[in-house]
Each structure stands twice: as C-alpha cells, then as structure tokens.
Tab-separated table of C-alpha atoms and ligand atoms in Angstrom:
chain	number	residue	atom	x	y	z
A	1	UNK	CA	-6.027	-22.177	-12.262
A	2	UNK	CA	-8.859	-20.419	-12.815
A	3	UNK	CA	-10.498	-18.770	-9.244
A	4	UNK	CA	-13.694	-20.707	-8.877
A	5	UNK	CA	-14.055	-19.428	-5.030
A	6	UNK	CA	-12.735	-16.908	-2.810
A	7	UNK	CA	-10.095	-19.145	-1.329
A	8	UNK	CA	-7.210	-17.548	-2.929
A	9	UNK	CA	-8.583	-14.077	-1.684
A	10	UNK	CA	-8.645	-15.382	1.675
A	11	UNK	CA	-5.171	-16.183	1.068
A	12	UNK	CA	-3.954	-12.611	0.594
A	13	UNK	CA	-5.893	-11.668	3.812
A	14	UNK	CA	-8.964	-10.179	2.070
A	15	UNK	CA	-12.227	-10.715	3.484
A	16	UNK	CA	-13.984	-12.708	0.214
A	17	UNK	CA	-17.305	-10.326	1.459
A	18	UNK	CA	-15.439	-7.553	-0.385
A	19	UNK	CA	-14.864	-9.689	-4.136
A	20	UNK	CA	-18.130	-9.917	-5.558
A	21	UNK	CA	-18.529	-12.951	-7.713
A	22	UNK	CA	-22.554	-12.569	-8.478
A	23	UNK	CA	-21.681	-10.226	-10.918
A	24	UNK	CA	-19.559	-10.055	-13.859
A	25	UNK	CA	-16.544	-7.547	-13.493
A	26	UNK	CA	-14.792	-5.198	-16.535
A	27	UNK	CA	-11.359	-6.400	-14.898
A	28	UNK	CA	-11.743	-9.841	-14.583
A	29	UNK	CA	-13.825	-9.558	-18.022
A	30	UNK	CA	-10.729	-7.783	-19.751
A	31	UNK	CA	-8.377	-10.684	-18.056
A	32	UNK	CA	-10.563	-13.059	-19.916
A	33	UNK	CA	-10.206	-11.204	-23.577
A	34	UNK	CA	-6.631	-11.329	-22.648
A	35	UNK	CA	-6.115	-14.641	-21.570
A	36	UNK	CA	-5.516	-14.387	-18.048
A	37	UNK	CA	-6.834	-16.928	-15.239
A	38	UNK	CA	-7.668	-14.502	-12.563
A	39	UNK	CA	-11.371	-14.958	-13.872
A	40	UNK	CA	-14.605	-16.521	-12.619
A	41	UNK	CA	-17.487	-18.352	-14.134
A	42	UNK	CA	-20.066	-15.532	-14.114
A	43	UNK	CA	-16.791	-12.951	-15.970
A	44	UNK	CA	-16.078	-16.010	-18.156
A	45	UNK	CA	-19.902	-16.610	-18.825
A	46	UNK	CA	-20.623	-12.343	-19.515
A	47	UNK	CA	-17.318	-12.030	-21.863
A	48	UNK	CA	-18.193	-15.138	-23.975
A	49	UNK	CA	-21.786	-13.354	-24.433
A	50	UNK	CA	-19.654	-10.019	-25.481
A	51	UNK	CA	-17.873	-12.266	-27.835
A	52	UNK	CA	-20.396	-13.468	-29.760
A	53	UNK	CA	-21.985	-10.013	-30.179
A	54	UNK	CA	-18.282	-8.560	-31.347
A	55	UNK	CA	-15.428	-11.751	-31.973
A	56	UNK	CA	-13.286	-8.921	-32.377
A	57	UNK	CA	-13.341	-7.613	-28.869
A	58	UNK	CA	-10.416	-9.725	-28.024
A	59	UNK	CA	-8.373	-7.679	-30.765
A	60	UNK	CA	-9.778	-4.609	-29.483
A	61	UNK	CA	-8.695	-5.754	-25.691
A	62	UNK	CA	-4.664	-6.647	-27.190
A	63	UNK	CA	-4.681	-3.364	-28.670
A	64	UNK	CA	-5.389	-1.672	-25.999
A	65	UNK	CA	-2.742	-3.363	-24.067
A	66	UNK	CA	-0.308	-2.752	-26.394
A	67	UNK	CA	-1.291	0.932	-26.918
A	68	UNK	CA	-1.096	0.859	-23.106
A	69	UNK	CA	2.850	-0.161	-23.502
A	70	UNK	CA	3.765	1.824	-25.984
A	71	UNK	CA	2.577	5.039	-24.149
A	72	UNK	CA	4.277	4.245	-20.978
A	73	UNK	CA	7.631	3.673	-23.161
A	74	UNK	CA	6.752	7.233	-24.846
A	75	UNK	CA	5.983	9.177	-21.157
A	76	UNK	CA	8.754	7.715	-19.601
A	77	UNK	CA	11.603	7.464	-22.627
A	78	UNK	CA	10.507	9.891	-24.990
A	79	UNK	CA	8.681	12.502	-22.931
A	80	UNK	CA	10.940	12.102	-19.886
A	81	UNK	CA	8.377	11.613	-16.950
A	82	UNK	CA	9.242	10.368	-13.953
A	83	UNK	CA	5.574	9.957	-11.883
A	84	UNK	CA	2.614	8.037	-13.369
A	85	UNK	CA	-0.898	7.297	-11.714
A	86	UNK	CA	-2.684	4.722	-13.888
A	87	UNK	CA	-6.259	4.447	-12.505
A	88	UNK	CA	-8.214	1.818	-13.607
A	89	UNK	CA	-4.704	-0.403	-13.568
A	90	UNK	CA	-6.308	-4.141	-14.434
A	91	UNK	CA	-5.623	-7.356	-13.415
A	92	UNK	CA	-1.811	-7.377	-13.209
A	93	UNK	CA	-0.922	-9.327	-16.435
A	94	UNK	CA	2.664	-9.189	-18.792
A	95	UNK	CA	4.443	-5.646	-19.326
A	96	UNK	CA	2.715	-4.042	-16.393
A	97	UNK	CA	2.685	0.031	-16.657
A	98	UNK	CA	6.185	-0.077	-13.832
A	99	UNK	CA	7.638	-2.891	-15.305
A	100	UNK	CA	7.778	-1.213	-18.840
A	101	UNK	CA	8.328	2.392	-17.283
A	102	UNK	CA	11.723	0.698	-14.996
A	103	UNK	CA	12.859	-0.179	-18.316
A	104	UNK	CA	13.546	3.043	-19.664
A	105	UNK	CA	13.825	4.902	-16.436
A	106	UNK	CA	14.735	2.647	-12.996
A	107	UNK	CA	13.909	5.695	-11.082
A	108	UNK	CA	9.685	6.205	-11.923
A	109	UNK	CA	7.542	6.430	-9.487
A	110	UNK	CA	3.937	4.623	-10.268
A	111	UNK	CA	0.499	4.989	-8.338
A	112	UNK	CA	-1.753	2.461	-8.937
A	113	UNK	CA	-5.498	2.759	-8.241
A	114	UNK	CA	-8.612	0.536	-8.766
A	115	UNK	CA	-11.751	0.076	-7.584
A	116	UNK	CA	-12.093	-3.684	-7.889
A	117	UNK	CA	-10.838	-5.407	-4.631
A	118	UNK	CA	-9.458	-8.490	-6.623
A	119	UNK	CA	-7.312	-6.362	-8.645
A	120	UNK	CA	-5.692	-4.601	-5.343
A	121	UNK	CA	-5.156	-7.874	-4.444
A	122	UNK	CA	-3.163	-9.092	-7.229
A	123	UNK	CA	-1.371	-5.752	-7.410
A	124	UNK	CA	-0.105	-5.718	-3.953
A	125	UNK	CA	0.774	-9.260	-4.034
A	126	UNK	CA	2.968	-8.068	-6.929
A	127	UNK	CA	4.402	-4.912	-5.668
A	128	UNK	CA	5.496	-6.497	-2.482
A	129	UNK	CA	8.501	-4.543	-1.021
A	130	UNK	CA	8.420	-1.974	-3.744
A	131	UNK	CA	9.233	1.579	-2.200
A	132	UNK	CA	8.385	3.465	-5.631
A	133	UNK	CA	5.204	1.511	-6.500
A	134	UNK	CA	1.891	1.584	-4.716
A	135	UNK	CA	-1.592	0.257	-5.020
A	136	UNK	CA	-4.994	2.565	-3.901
A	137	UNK	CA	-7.912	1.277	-3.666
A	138	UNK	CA	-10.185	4.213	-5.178
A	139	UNK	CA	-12.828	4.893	-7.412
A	140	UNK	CA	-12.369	7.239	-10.236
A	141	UNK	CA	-15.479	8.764	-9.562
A	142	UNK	CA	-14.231	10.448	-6.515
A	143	UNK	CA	-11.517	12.014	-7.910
A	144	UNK	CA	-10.745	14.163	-4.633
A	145	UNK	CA	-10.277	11.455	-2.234
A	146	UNK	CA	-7.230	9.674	-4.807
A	147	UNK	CA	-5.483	13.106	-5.569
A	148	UNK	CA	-5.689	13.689	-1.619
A	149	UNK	CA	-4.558	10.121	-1.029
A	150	UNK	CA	-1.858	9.690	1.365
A	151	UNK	CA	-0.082	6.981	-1.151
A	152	UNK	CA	-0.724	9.269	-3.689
A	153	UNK	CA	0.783	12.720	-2.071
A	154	UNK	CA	3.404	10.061	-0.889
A	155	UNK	CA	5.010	9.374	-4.475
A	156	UNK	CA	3.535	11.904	-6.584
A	157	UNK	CA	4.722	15.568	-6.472
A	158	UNK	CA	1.752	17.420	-7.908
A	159	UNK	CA	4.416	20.377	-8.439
A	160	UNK	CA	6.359	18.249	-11.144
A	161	UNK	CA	5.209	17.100	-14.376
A	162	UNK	CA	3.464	13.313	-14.336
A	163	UNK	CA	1.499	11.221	-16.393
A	164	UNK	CA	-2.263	10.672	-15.874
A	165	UNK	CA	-3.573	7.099	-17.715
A	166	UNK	CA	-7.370	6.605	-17.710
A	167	UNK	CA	-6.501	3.478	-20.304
A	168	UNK	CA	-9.753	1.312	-21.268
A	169	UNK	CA	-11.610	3.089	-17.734
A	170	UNK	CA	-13.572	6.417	-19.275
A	171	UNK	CA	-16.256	4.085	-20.451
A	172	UNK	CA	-17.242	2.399	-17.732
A	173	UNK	CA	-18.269	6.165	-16.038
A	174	UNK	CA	-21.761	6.834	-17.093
A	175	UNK	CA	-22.902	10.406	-18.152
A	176	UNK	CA	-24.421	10.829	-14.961
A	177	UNK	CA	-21.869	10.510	-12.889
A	178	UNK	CA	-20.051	13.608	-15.041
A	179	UNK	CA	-17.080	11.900	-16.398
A	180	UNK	CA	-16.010	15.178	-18.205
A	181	UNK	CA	-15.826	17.242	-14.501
A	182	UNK	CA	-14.104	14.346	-13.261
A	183	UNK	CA	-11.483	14.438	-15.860
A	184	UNK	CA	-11.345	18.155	-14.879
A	185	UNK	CA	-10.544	17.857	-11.955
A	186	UNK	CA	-7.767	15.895	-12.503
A	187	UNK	CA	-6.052	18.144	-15.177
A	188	UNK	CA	-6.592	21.157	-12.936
A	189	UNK	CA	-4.606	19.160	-10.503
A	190	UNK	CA	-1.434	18.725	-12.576
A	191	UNK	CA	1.359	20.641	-13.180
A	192	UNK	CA	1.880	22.114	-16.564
A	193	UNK	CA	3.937	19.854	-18.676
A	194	UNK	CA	1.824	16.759	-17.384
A	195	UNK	CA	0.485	13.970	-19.742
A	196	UNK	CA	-3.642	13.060	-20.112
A	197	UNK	CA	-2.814	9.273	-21.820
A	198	UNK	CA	-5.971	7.661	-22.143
A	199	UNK	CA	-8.232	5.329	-24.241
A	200	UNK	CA	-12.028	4.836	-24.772
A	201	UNK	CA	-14.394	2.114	-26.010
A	202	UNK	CA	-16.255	3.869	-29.478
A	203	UNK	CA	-19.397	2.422	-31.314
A	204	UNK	CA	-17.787	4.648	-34.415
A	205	UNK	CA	-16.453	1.339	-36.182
A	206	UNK	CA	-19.979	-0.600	-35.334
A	207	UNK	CA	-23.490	-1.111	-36.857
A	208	UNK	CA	-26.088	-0.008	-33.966
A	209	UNK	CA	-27.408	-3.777	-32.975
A	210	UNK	CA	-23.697	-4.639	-32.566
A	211	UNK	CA	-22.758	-1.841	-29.866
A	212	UNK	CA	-26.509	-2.185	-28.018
A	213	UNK	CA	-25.546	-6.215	-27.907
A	214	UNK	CA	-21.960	-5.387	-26.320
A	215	UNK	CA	-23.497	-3.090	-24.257
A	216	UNK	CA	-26.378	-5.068	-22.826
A	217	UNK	CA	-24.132	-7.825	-21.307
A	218	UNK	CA	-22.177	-5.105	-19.155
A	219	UNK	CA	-26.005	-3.687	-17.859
A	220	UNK	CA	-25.528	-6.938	-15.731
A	221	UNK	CA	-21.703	-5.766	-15.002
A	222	UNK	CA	-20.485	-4.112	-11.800
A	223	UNK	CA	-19.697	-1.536	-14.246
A	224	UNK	CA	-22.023	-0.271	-17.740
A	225	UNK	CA	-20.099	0.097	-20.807
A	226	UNK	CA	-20.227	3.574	-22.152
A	227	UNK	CA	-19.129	4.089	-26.065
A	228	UNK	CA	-18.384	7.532	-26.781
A	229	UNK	CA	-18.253	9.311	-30.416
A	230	UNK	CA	-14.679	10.883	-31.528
A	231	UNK	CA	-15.648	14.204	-30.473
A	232	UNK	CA	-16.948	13.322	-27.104
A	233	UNK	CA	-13.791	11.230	-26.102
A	234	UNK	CA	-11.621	14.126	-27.779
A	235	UNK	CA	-13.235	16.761	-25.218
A	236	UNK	CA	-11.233	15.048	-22.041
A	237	UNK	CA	-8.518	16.558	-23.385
A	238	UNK	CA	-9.999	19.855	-22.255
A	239	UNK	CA	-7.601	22.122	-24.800
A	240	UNK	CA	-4.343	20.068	-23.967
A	241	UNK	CA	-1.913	19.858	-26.942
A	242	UNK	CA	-2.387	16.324	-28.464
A	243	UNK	CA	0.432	14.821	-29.172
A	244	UNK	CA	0.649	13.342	-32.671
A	245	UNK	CA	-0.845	11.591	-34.335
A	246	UNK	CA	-3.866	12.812	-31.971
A	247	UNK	CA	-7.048	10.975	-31.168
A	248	UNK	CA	-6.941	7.658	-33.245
A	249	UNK	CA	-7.642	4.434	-33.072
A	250	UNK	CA	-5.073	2.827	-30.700
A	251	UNK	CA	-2.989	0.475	-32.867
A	252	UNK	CA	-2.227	3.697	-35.198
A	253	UNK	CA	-1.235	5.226	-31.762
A	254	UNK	CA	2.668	5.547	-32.916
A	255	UNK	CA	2.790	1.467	-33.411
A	256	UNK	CA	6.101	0.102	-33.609
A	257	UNK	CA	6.937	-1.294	-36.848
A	258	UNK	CA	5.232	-1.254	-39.280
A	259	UNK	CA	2.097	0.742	-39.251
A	260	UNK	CA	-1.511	-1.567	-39.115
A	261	UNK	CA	-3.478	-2.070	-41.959
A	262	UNK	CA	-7.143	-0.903	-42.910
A	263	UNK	CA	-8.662	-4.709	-43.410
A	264	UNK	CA	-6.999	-5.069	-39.374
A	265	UNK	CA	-8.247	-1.225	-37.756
A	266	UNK	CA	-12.070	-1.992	-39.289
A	267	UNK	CA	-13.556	-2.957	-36.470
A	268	UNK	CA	-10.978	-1.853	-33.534
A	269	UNK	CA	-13.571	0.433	-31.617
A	270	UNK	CA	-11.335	2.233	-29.402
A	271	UNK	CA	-9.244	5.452	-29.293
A	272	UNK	CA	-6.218	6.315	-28.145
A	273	UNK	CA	-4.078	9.415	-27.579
A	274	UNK	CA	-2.512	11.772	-25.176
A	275	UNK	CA	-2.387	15.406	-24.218
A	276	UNK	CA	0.299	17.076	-22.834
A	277	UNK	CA	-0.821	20.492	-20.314
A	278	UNK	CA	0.244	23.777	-21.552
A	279	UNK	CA	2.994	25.252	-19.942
A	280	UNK	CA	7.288	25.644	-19.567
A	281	UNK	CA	7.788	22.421	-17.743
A	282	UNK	CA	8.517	18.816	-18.992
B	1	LIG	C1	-10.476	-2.792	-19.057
B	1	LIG	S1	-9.556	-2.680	-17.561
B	1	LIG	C2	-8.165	-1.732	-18.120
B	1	LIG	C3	-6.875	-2.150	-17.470
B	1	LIG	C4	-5.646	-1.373	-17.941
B	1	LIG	N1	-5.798	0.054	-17.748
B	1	LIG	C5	-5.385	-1.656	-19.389
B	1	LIG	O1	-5.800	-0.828	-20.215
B	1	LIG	O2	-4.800	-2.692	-19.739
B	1	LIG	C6	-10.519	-1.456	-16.671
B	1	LIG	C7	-10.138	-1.324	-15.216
B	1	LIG	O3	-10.813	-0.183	-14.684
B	1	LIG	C8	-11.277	-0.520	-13.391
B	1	LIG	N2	-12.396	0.373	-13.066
B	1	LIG	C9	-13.624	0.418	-13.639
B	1	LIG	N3	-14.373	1.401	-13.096
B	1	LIG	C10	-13.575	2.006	-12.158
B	1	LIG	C11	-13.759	3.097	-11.261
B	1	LIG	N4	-14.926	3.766	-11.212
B	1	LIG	N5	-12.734	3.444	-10.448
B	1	LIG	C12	-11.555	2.784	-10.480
B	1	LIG	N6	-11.318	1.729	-11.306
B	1	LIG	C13	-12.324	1.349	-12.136
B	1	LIG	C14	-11.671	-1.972	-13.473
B	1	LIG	O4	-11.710	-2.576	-12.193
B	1	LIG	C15	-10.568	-2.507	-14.361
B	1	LIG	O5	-9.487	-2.963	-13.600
C-alpha cells in the first residue's frame, strides 16, 4: 500500500513529527521512478511533474540502480573489499548494496547512512538483528560527525581499504554548501587502496528548458537537484585512479552483457564511475 499517513511510521516507533510529508522527498521521489510504494501523494504528485518534463527519468533512475549493483559486485568480487559506507542509501528496494555485497563475500561489513527519517526507518526494519550491517542517520553535509560516528568507527576500520558510494546523492548538495570539500574530506579519511564509487545527475544529454523544468520541481523538494557538467563531477575524484572505463554514463559503467546502445544512452543524464586512492593496499 502506498503510505498515505504516518501510521506505519508510528509503527516502527518513530515520532511522524520527524517524516515530513508537506514536501516532496528525492528518496521517496526515486522509490516512485522505481516503482516502489513507500511513497506519498505530494512525492507521487512532484515525480509525475519531473516526468513530464523528462519521461526518461525513470530509465535514468533503473540505471542508476543497476550501475549501483554492478559496482557493489565489482568492490566486493572483483576489487576484494570488505567495508562499504553507502550514504545516501534510498528507500530499501530489490538487490540492496549488503544483499548483493553477501553474495560475493558473506563476510562485508556495510554502513548505511541517510538523512531522510523514512528511509532509516525502512532500513532498520530491514537490518533487524544484523551484526555487520548498520543504519546512521546523517547528513552528508556534515561529513565529520558520520566518519566520527560510533556505528561507523564500530564496523569500519579507517586503517583498511573500503568503499565510499555517494550513488545518485552529489546532486542534491548545492554549491554552497561545498560539495567538493566535503568529498575531501572523505577521501582524506580513507586508507590508500579505498574506492570513491559514485554517480551524478548531468544536464550534458539535455536541451536547457528540459534540465531548468526537472530542476524546478525539486526547488519545492526537501532537497534541490544539482546537474553537474563532466568535468565538474570528474573533479570528486580529486586525482584518484579511475578505474576503467572512467567517468561515463552509468549503463556503459562495465554493463553485463551486452554493452547499451546509442538510440538507449541519448538521454541517460547521469555518470558513473569509481576511483580507487593511490597507494600499496587493496
Ligand atoms: C536518489 S536516492 C539514491 C539511493 C541509492 N543510493 C541508489 O542510488 O539507488 C538519494 C538518497 O540520498 C539521500 N540524501 C539526499 N541528501 C542527503 C544528505 N544531505 N545526506 C544524506 N542523505 C541524503 C536521500 O534521502 C535519498 O535516500
């Protein structure tokens, strides 16, 4: 069922004063590009505005998911990491980032952390009884307070190599809040032979009047939406090796099978890669 009130919050012992349902949210927008039900009138009302400025945001939204899959099946089989923090996690929905990581590796450790109450909600209601798996509820734009978290210092060994995802989040951080220090900060926390995976909204593969329509409905969001050139996404990197193929869009992000087609990547306005820190470990 679709949440029409905070009843099922109450449920999970969250006080609904915290969910705010006056205002659309990116999370419970994104669950509505991606078919979930953990929605509410005023998401369903903002995404179905999106839509009719961009149909293919719903495309853009599955590839991102999938590029979100495929990364964590790269870190954790390919790359051999063992700790992930995914901030900016989503609505829980299928293939979560532990759920594909236990595949290839039982043993990973995964830090969760949003700063929408509704998805901590869902998350914990998830991870119940999960010693390896936790859920913070933080805000990217403090990036001190969730590297000196006590869940995060409790499963993440900043000493060891681990895996950083900002998936689908950088664009919600406006300029002004100085999304490039945050990022910083982060990467200066990691040991070398850590992974930067991330992905970023772009206006590259859009007429003007299409991104300033997309962009308008989020002004009304919890959260604006921020489209970034090649260039500027490509600087959170900060000098990290990029693994190849580099910064592309995110279904030519190593897709399985066979690779997409150029009539199905002409409008997908986001890019994907990942950077590995300089250094002997990993
Ligand atoms: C589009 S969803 C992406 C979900 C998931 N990473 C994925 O790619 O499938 C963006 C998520 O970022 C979260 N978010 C937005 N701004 C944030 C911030 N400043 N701090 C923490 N989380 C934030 C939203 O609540 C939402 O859950």
């Amino acid at each position: 069922m679709y949440c029409t009130d905070g009843k099922d919050i109450m449920e999970t012992g969250f006080a609904p004063s915290d969910v705010d349902t006056s205002r659309p949210h990116p999370a419970r927008m994104y669950d509505y590009y991606l078919g979930g039900k953990n929605n509410y009138l005023v998401d369903r009302q903002a995404a179905a505005a999106v839509l009719r400025a961009a149909p293919e945001v719903r495309d853009i939204a599955r590839a991102n998911r999938a590029f979100l899959q495929r990364v964590v099946r790269y870190l954790v089989g390919e790359a051999g990491i063992r700790q992930i923090i995914d901030i900016g996690t989503g609505i829980p929905t299928a293939g979560n980032v532990h759920e594909v990581a236990r595949h290839s590796a039982p043993d990973v450790r995964v830090v969760y952390v949003d700063n929408d109450p509704i998805v901590h909600v869902h998350a914990n209601a998830l991870l119940t009884g999960e010693g390896t798996t936790s859920i913070v509820l933080g805000d990217l734009r403090d990036p001190d307070a969730i590297l000196a978290h006590p869940k995060v210092r409790e499963l993440i060994d900043f000493d060891e190599p681990a895996a950083l995802l900002l998936v689908a989040i950088l664009h919600f951080i406006p300029d002004k809040a100085q999304p490039r220090r945050i990022v910083a900060t982060f990467r200066e926390a990691l040991a070398p032979g850590s992974y930067l995976a991330l992905s970023h909204g772009t206006g590259d593969f859009h007429d003007a009047s299409v991104v300033a329509g997309a962009s308008a409905v989020y002004e009304g969001a919890t959260a604006p939406l921020v489209l970034r050139p090649h260039q500027q996404v490509s600087a959170y990197f900060g000098g990290w090796d990029l693994i190849e193929p580099g910064l592309v869009q995110a279904p030519l992000w190593r897709p399985d099978g066979k690779p997409p087609r150029p009539r199905e990547l002409a409008k997908i306005g986001i890019y994907a890669g990942v950077g590995r820190k300089p250094g002997p470990a990993g």
